[in-house]
Every structure is written in structure tokens, then in C-alpha cells.
Amino acid sequence: MSDLQLKDPSLLVEAAYVAGAWVEATDENAINVTNPATGAVIGRVPNLGAAETDAAIEAAAEAMKAWAQRTAKDRAQVLRRWHDLMMEHQDDLGTILTAEQGKPLAEAKGEIAYSASFLEWFSEEARRAYGDITPGHAPDKRLLTLKQPIGVVAAITPWNFPSAMITRKAGPAFAAGCAMVLKPAIQTPLSATALALLGERAGLPKGLFSVVTGSAGAIGGALTSSKTVRKLTFTGSTEIGALLYEQCAPTIKKLGLELGGNAPFIVFDDADVDAAVEGAVIAKFRNNGQTCVCANRIYVQAGVYDEFAEKLAAKVATLATGNGFDEGITFGPLIDDAAVAKVKEHVEDATSKGASVALGGEAHDLGGLFYQPTILTDVTSDMLVTIEETFGPVAPLFKFDKESEAVEAANDTDFGLASYFYSRDLARVWRVSEALDFGMVGVNTGLISTAEAPFGGVKMSGLGREGSRYGLEDFMETKYVCMGGIDEA
Ligand SMILES: NC(=O)c1ccc[n+]([C@@H]2O[C@H](COP(=O)([O-])OP(=O)(O)OC[C@H]3O[C@@H](n4cnc5c(N)ncnc54)[C@H](O)[C@@H]3O)[C@@H](O)[C@H]2O)c1
Ligand SMILES: O=C[C@H](O)CS(=O)(=O)O
């Protein structure tokens, strides 16, 4: 159906992957996948539900028995092969990702490398799930601590990073010896099915990994109510995360929640303003503002406010909006009409309450899901852009005088995922890094995400960490073995 120019057309998999079998869409149950830049249908997947999810869970439990018994080195080699296949097919995977999500092709290929890096990282971490032998409390006792895979894992992922949000979970899950049943976002399922195909080619045993496409409520209900599923790992909005948290309570699942954000970006008088502008462009406008760690509020100290605002507007004005497959495009479309409506609402609310438009401020001339990159000045704390996650290309600038004022404003949110600030005062860097109530702090940088670091938030931004040496722990249980009777007969 699709006219995507792929070197390996088999990577466009218009099918779900359930219990080791490919389940193609029929005309009766097909869900079309559309390109947000053009509205064109690029493929379709089946609308599956609870029955297929239950079959996937059962197959996962069975496949995990042998997988968990394989050596960590053996599991690591499969993950490494999966990484290598992703990088071998980086161009095609990037093309599929741009077609279904909209981000510019270079950015999509960058996500594929980022996504593959989690498989590489956890292929190495797999062999370091160390236990302990603790000096006993009695002569005849030896105290052992074992790390074992938690069991069948359910994963639910968002549309904004259709590949990386999957491998950030699949990497540690399979490294630990678990099995996984994934429900990808229905807007971007083809990145997920391509990943499953490459996982199968890399040697993941049939049934260990399923990708169930279709009804979020039905699939989610089956995943959260199953006693066989021992962990739910979810990336998405705080609203849905809270719902799933509640649904998991009756079966006492371990939870990993990567939720919404409202990141502050603070520029102090002592900052390198040019570096801060560069960092703000990345932190605010990456993926057209559709990342959970995007700068949502930009606080600039009075001494550099005008310089920063002018330089930011001048820089953003040089960047182009359009179809992610076209040359020289920095900003793609938003994902859907609701996203455009939210951006419009935030801009109109801000200007109605006194904000000024320094750049953009309207739907793009291209129409459809395109919106002008926008910079607002004279923003105040009563505006929606301060309180809610905009999830679009809107940079609201706030002016402040004192350090304490900026930190207090930055922390005045229910969210606590990412935060950023620019300063060249070492004492201030320590004070502000410690005072910001967020899971992650970027100091003099607007790009912090990497497989080596613990990614996650506090407050209503979620639970747990993904990536880093901490990420494997979230997919393991700690077992205590008390060895007795060791004293001499
Ligand atoms: N913290 C992070 O790492 C991170 C990363 C990316 C996105 N996000 C957040 O995700 C949001 C945007 O992504 P989104 O629009 O896809 O979020 P979303 O919560 O609407 O959807 C996320 C996933 O949940 C599924 N879902 C929706 N309702 C469900 C239900 N009742 N039962 C089961 N599954 C259900 C969706 O189909 C999708 O697969 C933003 O708030 C963003 O901040 C967070
Ligand atoms: O949307 C948030 C993702 O986690 C993107 S990234 O990890 O910051 O690239």
C-alpha cells in the first residue's frame, strides 16, 4: 500500500506480532497509519484487543522460561545483534519513522541511533546483574542476595519517539531475562513492528516479544488485569499514567512510569548568552516541541533578557517548517488536530492576558498540522503556558531579578521531569542544581538524554528510571537466600 522508498521494503510490516506470529490487518479491522505532514495513508495495522493480548501474555510466560535460563552473555549477544541490525537499516527505519511521526528525516535517523543505543547499553549491562554474599549473623548461616528477572512485562509507549521509547524498555527487560508484551501508540505502530521484525531476525525467541496493535482500552485492560504480568512500564501522559497505576493496583504490579513534564529553562546574568540561545533552541524545539523534556518555561534574568530574546528570535527565524522529507526542514508537523488546538489555545490565552508575540504566533501558511515556531515575551504565571505542558513549538519568556525568585518559580509545578539552567558561576551551579525539584538537571546544555544516564522524574512526572546502570534493576527482583546448617556436624 505504501510508496515509501525503502532499501528493504520488508521493514514496512503492516501486521501485529502476537505470540510469534504476524497478524495482518483485514479490510474489516484495519487501522490506517497516516503521515501527519500530508494526511496520506502510509500503511495499516490490525485493530486487536483483549483476546490477542491474553494470547501474547501466555506465549510470553512460556517463552520466558527458556530465555531466563540462557546465560547473560547469550542474551547480551542477541541484544547486540538487534542493535547492529537497527544501525544497518537506520535509513529505512528513519524513513518509516518520519512518515508516521513527522519529524525531519535527519532527526528520525538520530532517534534510530538513540533507540539502538539502549540495546547496545543493556547488552553490556546484562552481564552485570550482580548479587551479594553478606557476612552472616550466625556461624552456621550464609546470606545470599540474588537478582532475578521480574517476569512478564507489559509496555505501553507514546507516539513522539516511536522507536526509542520501546527499546528504552525492551533493552533492560530482555537483558534481565524477562518477556515483553508491547502496545505501541496507534499513531506510530510501524516503527514498533519494524523493531519486532529485526528482533526476530536477531534471535529473540518466538513469543518472547509481542507487539499488539489496536484498542488502547481493551489491550491496556488485559495487560493491567493479568496476574501473569508482573510489571507495567508506561511512557505517556500523566493522566493516562495515573489511570494505569490505578488499574494495576488489584494485581500489585511493579510500575515504571515516564510521564509528563513542564521543564523550566533558566538563563542567569552570568551565562554565555549565545550558548544559552543554542541550548534553548534544542531544549524547546526538538521534535517541534513534542518531547517530555522540552523547555516549557524560559526564565531570563533581567540583565540579559533583551539580548537573549532578540538572539533567540533571530535564530529561530532562520529555521524552516515543512515536510520532514524535504531538505533543510527543522520543524515538522504536529501529530494531530488536538495538538494544534492546544498550541493555539496556549498562545491565545497568553496574548489575551498580556503576553507579546516576538515571533510566529499563528498557524503556518502550509496549513494542516503545521504551526509557526513561536516566541512569547512578557509572560506571567497565570497563563496556561506556565501551568500546562504545551507540547508544541511555543517558547514563553519570563523575566526575573533574583536567583531565589527563579528557583521558586521553576519549582512551582506539579511536574518534576527535566530542568535546565545556564550559569558560569560555580557556586550558583551547585546551589541551583541542588535546589531544582526535578529528576534531571541540564547545566549549560539543552540536551541531556542518553542511554548511560538515569532518565526519569519526580512528583507527577513518574516513577523509576530508564537507562543507566539503574535501568536494569527496575526489571529485576531481589531474592534473599538464607543458607543454614553449615556448622560442623
Ligand atoms: N517521561 C517520558 O519519558 C515521556 C516520553 C514521551 C512522552 N511523554 C509524555 O507523553 C505525552 C504525549 O504522548 P501521548 O499523547 O502518546 O500520551 P498518551 O498518554 O495519550 O498515550 C501514551 C500511550 O498510552 C496509550 N493509552 C492511552 N489511553 C490508554 C488507556 N486507557 N489504556 C491503555 N493505554 C492507553 C496510548 O495509546 C499510547 O500508546 C506527553 O504528556 C509527554 O510528556 C513522556
Ligand atoms: O519525550 C521524551 C523522550 O524521553 C525523548 S528523549 O529521551 O529526551 O530524547
XYZ file of C-alpha atoms and ligand atoms in Angstrom:
542
model
C 0.000 0.000 0.000
C 2.761 2.440 0.857
C 5.011 4.222 -1.633
C 7.847 4.746 0.876
C 11.193 4.332 -0.874
C 12.843 1.658 1.309
C 16.035 -0.258 0.545
C 14.423 -3.220 2.343
C 10.652 -2.992 1.771
C 10.095 -5.933 4.159
C 10.730 -3.495 7.027
C 7.334 -1.890 6.442
C 5.401 -4.507 8.401
C 1.643 -3.964 8.197
C 0.925 -6.541 10.868
C 0.898 -7.025 14.623
C 3.288 -9.572 16.136
C 1.345 -11.814 18.513
C 2.853 -14.877 20.230
C 5.453 -15.260 17.499
C 3.002 -14.930 14.586
C 2.394 -11.968 12.251
C -1.275 -10.944 12.268
C -2.136 -8.809 9.230
C -4.944 -6.265 9.069
C -8.131 -7.163 7.175
C -10.454 -4.696 5.494
C -12.787 -5.239 8.463
C -10.285 -4.489 11.257
C -7.679 -2.258 9.635
C -6.439 0.911 11.331
C -4.824 3.265 8.818
C -1.489 4.893 9.647
C -1.216 8.387 8.197
C 1.632 10.813 7.511
C 0.935 13.925 9.654
C 2.665 16.147 7.087
C 0.386 15.159 4.202
C -2.522 13.140 5.613
C -1.609 10.329 3.205
C -2.164 6.734 4.332
C 1.243 5.042 4.542
C 0.119 1.661 5.877
C -2.305 -0.148 8.132
C -2.289 -2.458 11.166
C -4.967 -4.682 12.718
C -7.266 -3.421 15.454
C -6.698 -6.132 18.059
C -7.998 -6.417 21.609
C -8.117 -8.496 24.778
C -8.121 -11.962 23.182
C -4.918 -11.347 21.265
C -3.365 -9.663 24.298
C -4.134 -12.671 26.501
C -2.571 -14.970 23.895
C 0.528 -12.766 23.808
C 0.816 -12.828 27.611
C 0.524 -16.632 27.682
C 3.175 -17.020 24.982
C 5.439 -14.562 26.808
C 5.257 -16.564 30.037
C 6.143 -19.740 28.140
C 8.993 -18.235 26.124
C 10.483 -16.604 29.202
C 11.155 -19.957 30.870
C 13.983 -20.816 28.451
C 15.079 -17.195 27.893
C 15.706 -16.604 31.597
C 17.740 -19.815 31.754
C 20.098 -18.693 28.982
C 23.344 -17.097 30.133
C 23.506 -13.323 30.427
C 26.220 -13.404 27.782
C 23.897 -15.255 25.409
C 21.082 -12.771 25.940
C 23.591 -9.930 25.514
C 24.663 -11.275 22.121
C 21.071 -11.277 20.856
C 20.611 -7.659 22.007
C 23.862 -6.666 20.345
C 22.784 -8.292 17.050
C 19.454 -6.427 17.308
C 21.403 -3.150 17.744
C 23.586 -3.962 14.759
C 20.563 -4.731 12.553
C 18.922 -1.442 13.568
C 22.021 0.507 12.576
C 22.368 -1.481 9.340
C 18.799 -0.412 8.479
C 18.996 3.075 10.016
C 17.954 4.845 6.803
C 14.844 2.716 6.272
C 13.826 2.845 9.942
C 14.269 6.630 9.836
C 12.110 6.864 6.719
C 9.320 4.844 8.341
C 9.569 6.986 11.499
C 9.392 10.300 9.613
C 6.478 9.009 7.553
C 4.355 8.104 10.575
C 5.511 10.691 13.162
C 6.567 13.663 11.028
C 9.938 14.653 12.486
C 12.607 15.668 9.927
C 14.454 12.684 8.441
C 17.814 13.608 9.980
C 16.153 13.794 13.410
C 14.392 10.468 12.782
C 17.670 8.772 11.877
C 19.099 10.299 15.043
C 16.287 8.702 17.026
C 17.089 5.326 15.457
C 20.705 5.613 16.630
C 19.466 6.740 20.076
C 16.998 3.834 20.128
C 19.660 1.309 19.142
C 21.971 2.699 21.846
C 19.658 1.298 24.538
C 20.073 -2.191 23.082
C 23.833 -1.698 22.994
C 23.942 -0.339 26.557
C 21.796 -3.137 28.019
C 23.652 -5.817 26.044
C 26.570 -4.735 28.236
C 24.590 -4.252 31.459
C 23.053 -7.756 31.059
C 26.244 -9.323 32.380
C 26.454 -7.116 35.466
C 23.314 -8.085 37.398
C 25.442 -8.839 40.429
C 24.136 -10.335 43.697
C 25.724 -10.356 47.162
C 27.016 -12.707 49.819
C 26.627 -10.888 53.139
C 28.565 -11.893 56.302
C 26.074 -13.956 58.335
C 24.524 -13.251 61.725
C 25.339 -16.775 62.962
C 28.229 -19.225 62.375
C 26.060 -21.720 60.521
C 24.451 -19.185 58.192
C 25.401 -17.773 54.828
C 23.264 -14.910 53.437
C 22.864 -14.718 49.656
C 21.153 -11.993 47.599
C 20.160 -12.990 44.060
C 18.926 -10.793 41.188
C 16.259 -12.499 39.080
C 14.042 -11.309 36.193
C 10.766 -9.861 37.446
C 8.681 -11.821 34.898
C 6.334 -10.906 32.020
C 6.454 -7.160 31.386
C 3.706 -5.051 29.793
C 4.867 -1.957 27.943
C 2.783 0.933 26.610
C 4.564 3.640 24.634
C 3.858 7.081 23.086
C 3.961 8.417 19.517
C 6.587 11.142 19.939
C 9.607 8.814 19.994
C 8.117 5.714 18.324
C 11.353 3.706 18.415
C 13.454 4.914 21.363
C 10.652 4.680 23.934
C 10.324 0.990 23.049
C 13.988 -0.033 23.225
C 14.446 2.011 26.447
C 12.155 -0.672 27.922
C 12.845 -3.721 25.748
C 16.618 -3.429 26.251
C 16.630 -3.844 30.040
C 13.659 -6.210 30.026
C 15.284 -8.764 27.718
C 18.722 -8.194 29.274
C 17.248 -9.125 32.671
C 15.658 -12.292 31.250
C 12.069 -11.022 31.037
C 9.483 -11.295 28.266
C 7.511 -8.297 26.972
C 4.072 -7.544 25.512
C 4.033 -4.083 23.921
C 1.158 -1.816 22.984
C 2.600 0.991 20.821
C 0.821 4.274 20.133
C -1.718 3.756 17.368
C -0.405 6.838 15.540
C 3.060 5.234 15.107
C 2.854 1.417 15.093
C 5.088 0.811 12.073
C 8.289 1.725 13.919
C 7.286 -0.864 16.512
C 6.544 -3.637 14.018
C 9.815 -2.939 12.195
C 11.614 -3.285 15.537
C 9.860 -6.615 16.164
C 10.913 -7.904 12.728
C 14.548 -7.019 13.387
C 14.295 -8.515 16.880
C 13.069 -11.768 15.335
C 15.986 -11.667 12.842
C 18.408 -11.002 15.725
C 17.286 -14.167 17.501
C 14.618 -13.167 20.022
C 12.720 -16.434 20.595
C 9.157 -16.543 19.258
C 6.638 -15.412 21.860
C 9.178 -13.528 23.990
C 8.240 -10.174 22.402
C 4.760 -9.331 21.124
C 3.523 -6.083 19.560
C -0.246 -5.842 19.912
C -1.778 -3.004 17.880
C -5.277 -1.657 18.335
C -7.680 -0.614 21.029
C -5.782 1.078 23.865
C -8.519 0.482 26.404
C -9.039 -3.208 25.589
C -5.334 -4.061 25.287
C -4.471 -1.971 28.332
C -7.268 -3.580 30.320
C -5.998 -7.075 29.530
C -2.404 -6.118 30.365
C -3.208 -4.397 33.663
C -5.652 -7.062 34.893
C -3.425 -10.057 34.144
C -1.781 -11.690 37.178
C 0.857 -13.111 34.842
C 2.053 -9.583 34.022
C 4.350 -8.653 36.922
C 5.420 -5.197 35.753
C 3.874 -2.394 33.721
C 6.230 0.129 32.136
C 4.392 3.111 30.662
C 5.559 6.228 28.857
C 2.961 8.849 28.129
C 0.776 11.468 29.732
C 0.386 11.806 33.477
C -3.390 11.444 33.075
C -3.140 8.002 31.448
C -0.272 7.019 33.724
C -2.463 7.642 36.774
C -5.273 5.597 35.224
C -2.952 2.661 34.546
C -1.462 2.966 38.040
C -4.998 2.505 39.414
C -5.749 -0.397 37.051
C -2.584 -2.202 38.191
C -3.356 -1.898 41.894
C -5.508 -5.075 42.235
C -2.636 -7.248 40.941
C 0.152 -5.365 42.784
C 2.377 -4.885 39.740
C 5.769 -3.189 39.791
C 5.404 0.084 37.881
C 7.664 2.184 35.712
C 6.022 5.495 34.806
C 7.646 8.041 32.474
C 5.074 10.796 32.366
C 4.505 14.427 31.503
C 6.816 17.330 32.121
C 6.908 21.131 32.487
C 10.601 21.910 32.245
C 11.992 25.279 33.302
C 14.946 26.743 31.370
C 16.744 29.436 33.396
C 19.299 31.912 31.964
C 21.270 33.846 34.576
C 23.087 37.144 34.021
C 26.450 35.349 34.199
C 25.517 32.876 31.419
C 27.125 32.631 27.986
C 24.084 34.067 26.208
C 24.964 32.683 22.783
C 25.351 29.191 24.287
C 22.063 29.643 26.142
C 20.297 30.563 22.891
C 21.700 27.444 21.212
C 20.632 25.328 24.185
C 17.153 26.860 24.247
C 16.588 26.059 20.561
C 17.388 22.387 21.242
C 15.575 22.132 24.570
C 12.459 23.915 23.307
C 12.127 22.978 19.656
C 13.487 19.416 19.347
C 10.787 17.251 17.711
C 8.866 20.514 17.149
C 8.457 20.907 20.908
C 6.917 17.436 21.255
C 9.219 15.878 23.821
C 8.552 15.287 27.508
C 11.770 17.117 28.398
C 11.127 20.201 26.277
C 11.722 23.561 27.911
C 8.151 24.637 28.665
C 9.023 27.864 30.563
C 12.076 30.051 29.850
C 13.162 32.322 32.729
C 15.740 35.006 31.819
C 17.425 37.289 34.365
C 16.774 40.979 33.738
C 20.368 41.850 32.820
C 20.383 39.637 29.721
C 16.661 39.390 28.952
C 16.558 41.696 25.921
C 19.775 40.271 24.422
C 18.566 36.694 24.889
C 15.077 37.399 23.489
C 16.451 39.173 20.412
C 19.069 36.483 19.677
C 16.597 33.626 20.194
C 14.040 35.182 17.844
C 16.742 35.901 15.249
C 17.981 32.290 15.382
C 14.543 30.629 15.258
C 13.501 32.892 12.361
C 16.190 31.239 10.206
C 14.768 27.731 10.764
C 12.238 26.227 8.339
C 8.948 24.406 8.905
C 7.688 21.748 6.497
C 7.564 18.118 5.418
C 10.231 16.136 7.266
C 11.352 14.510 3.989
C 12.248 17.874 2.424
C 15.768 19.343 2.583
C 16.546 21.997 5.196
C 13.466 21.421 7.369
C 13.912 21.806 11.153
C 10.286 21.760 12.289
C 7.842 19.137 11.064
C 4.086 18.970 11.634
C 2.372 18.443 14.984
C 0.935 14.980 15.441
C -2.782 15.729 15.155
C -5.543 18.350 15.227
C -5.787 18.193 19.035
C -2.116 19.097 19.328
C -2.587 22.117 17.041
C -5.663 23.185 19.012
C -3.711 23.029 22.296
C -0.896 25.189 20.906
C -3.413 27.729 19.588
C -5.195 27.765 22.952
C -1.956 28.402 24.838
C -0.877 31.250 22.537
C -4.300 32.907 22.544
C -4.600 32.568 26.325
C -1.163 34.147 26.830
C -1.767 37.102 24.500
C -5.212 37.696 25.980
C -3.529 38.031 29.394
C -0.837 40.464 28.229
C 1.925 38.449 26.566
C 3.511 39.818 23.382
C 4.412 37.801 20.270
C 8.096 38.249 19.387
C 7.928 35.601 16.614
C 5.228 33.457 14.987
C 2.030 33.133 16.968
C -0.205 31.715 14.266
C -0.930 28.547 12.285
C 1.617 28.073 9.483
C 0.807 29.080 5.926
C 1.296 25.409 4.996
C -1.970 24.704 6.821
C -2.832 21.250 8.086
C -0.872 20.295 11.217
C 1.850 22.931 10.774
C 2.255 25.760 13.283
C 4.732 28.668 13.263
C 7.597 28.414 15.781
C 6.546 30.989 18.355
C 8.284 33.142 20.952
C 6.216 34.977 23.563
C 7.547 37.720 25.841
C 6.110 39.404 28.968
C 4.711 36.023 30.043
C 3.247 35.686 33.546
C 2.493 32.793 35.890
C -1.284 32.963 35.431
C -1.057 31.860 31.783
C -1.728 28.277 30.569
C 1.780 28.048 29.085
C 3.069 28.235 32.658
C 0.753 25.658 34.156
C 0.319 23.061 31.391
C 2.712 21.137 29.137
C 2.306 22.846 25.744
C 3.886 20.026 23.709
C 4.440 22.294 20.716
C 6.761 24.991 19.257
C 5.988 27.799 21.757
C 8.779 29.453 23.803
C 7.345 31.637 26.613
C 9.920 34.043 28.119
C 9.648 35.224 31.735
C 11.856 37.954 33.243
C 13.263 37.628 36.785
C 15.593 39.580 39.086
C 16.915 37.307 41.855
C 18.170 33.672 41.824
C 15.742 32.652 44.577
C 12.840 34.073 42.537
C 13.784 31.935 39.516
C 14.229 28.739 41.512
C 10.912 29.244 43.306
C 9.108 29.831 40.015
C 10.846 26.863 38.353
C 9.739 24.522 41.143
C 6.161 25.849 41.171
C 4.711 22.949 39.142
C 3.194 19.515 39.797
C 5.749 18.040 37.410
C 9.384 17.175 38.011
C 10.987 15.614 34.961
C 13.676 17.796 33.305
C 15.075 21.251 34.100
C 17.864 23.378 32.614
C 19.906 26.429 33.512
C 22.846 28.409 32.166
C 25.398 29.950 34.526
C 29.173 30.215 34.705
C 29.226 30.846 38.449
C 30.386 27.580 40.063
C 28.769 28.261 43.435
C 25.486 29.107 41.708
C 25.703 25.912 39.622
C 25.889 23.862 42.829
C 23.137 25.835 44.603
C 20.667 25.716 41.727
C 21.392 22.070 40.756
C 20.569 21.021 44.310
C 17.543 23.325 44.653
C 15.682 22.350 41.478
C 12.979 19.756 42.319
C 13.305 17.635 39.163
C 14.631 14.192 38.255
C 17.096 15.633 35.755
C 19.048 18.918 35.511
C 20.879 20.165 32.425
C 23.644 22.636 33.300
C 24.837 24.749 30.347
C 23.248 22.275 27.926
C 19.810 21.805 26.382
C 20.263 18.120 25.506
C 20.623 15.652 28.373
C 19.088 12.350 27.223
C 21.449 9.408 26.742
C 21.369 5.647 27.476
C 24.189 5.999 30.012
C 22.184 8.311 32.302
C 19.174 7.656 34.590
C 16.149 9.157 32.815
C 13.064 9.865 34.888
C 11.116 12.278 37.039
C 9.683 13.065 40.445
C 6.267 14.267 41.600
C 3.656 13.783 38.820
C 6.319 13.071 36.200
C 6.538 9.447 37.201
C 8.271 6.596 38.976
C 11.551 4.814 38.313
C 14.470 5.395 35.979
C 15.232 4.185 32.446
C 18.745 3.786 31.036
C 21.964 3.902 33.081
C 23.039 1.129 35.462
C 19.818 1.760 37.420
C 17.590 0.823 34.488
C 18.235 -2.912 34.709
C 17.285 -3.014 38.412
C 13.723 -1.940 37.554
C 13.246 -5.205 35.626
C 14.618 -7.466 38.360
C 13.535 -8.806 41.737
C 15.893 -9.167 44.708
C 15.752 -12.625 46.335
C 17.259 -13.368 49.745
C 18.508 -16.923 50.312
C 19.426 -17.836 53.898
C 21.780 -20.854 53.778
C 21.739 -22.639 57.175
C 23.149 -25.775 58.798
C 26.677 -25.031 57.694
C 28.265 -25.588 61.123
C 30.321 -28.751 61.629
C 28.331 -31.961 62.176
N 8.586 10.873 30.592
C 8.852 10.413 29.386
O 9.853 9.717 29.138
C 7.906 10.715 28.254
C 8.327 10.424 26.968
C 7.448 10.711 25.908
C 6.196 11.277 26.142
N 5.825 11.547 27.415
C 4.543 12.191 27.672
O 3.502 11.575 26.873
C 2.551 12.576 26.478
C 2.401 12.574 24.969
O 2.310 11.256 24.473
P 0.894 10.643 24.144
O -0.032 11.671 23.607
O 1.092 9.404 23.334
O 0.397 10.193 25.606
P -0.865 9.314 25.967
O -0.819 9.129 27.425
O -2.108 9.850 25.355
O -0.609 7.895 25.242
C 0.529 7.145 25.596
C 0.213 5.667 25.300
O -0.854 5.265 26.144
C -1.869 4.663 25.368
N -3.156 4.844 26.045
C -3.966 5.906 26.018
N -5.059 5.674 26.794
C -4.922 4.418 27.298
C -5.692 3.577 28.145
N -6.872 3.992 28.667
N -5.237 2.338 28.453
C -4.063 1.906 27.958
N -3.268 2.646 27.147
C -3.706 3.886 26.826
C -1.770 5.345 24.027
O -2.403 4.564 23.030
C -0.261 5.398 23.870
O 0.205 4.155 23.433
C 3.096 13.888 26.982
O 2.498 14.207 28.228
C 4.580 13.614 27.208
O 5.146 14.456 28.189
C 6.662 11.293 28.486
O 9.801 12.672 25.053
C 10.703 12.340 25.822
C 11.679 11.304 25.397
O 12.193 10.705 26.541
C 12.615 11.889 24.414
S 14.287 11.959 24.891
O 14.581 10.703 25.619
O 14.506 13.147 25.711
O 15.048 12.053 23.616
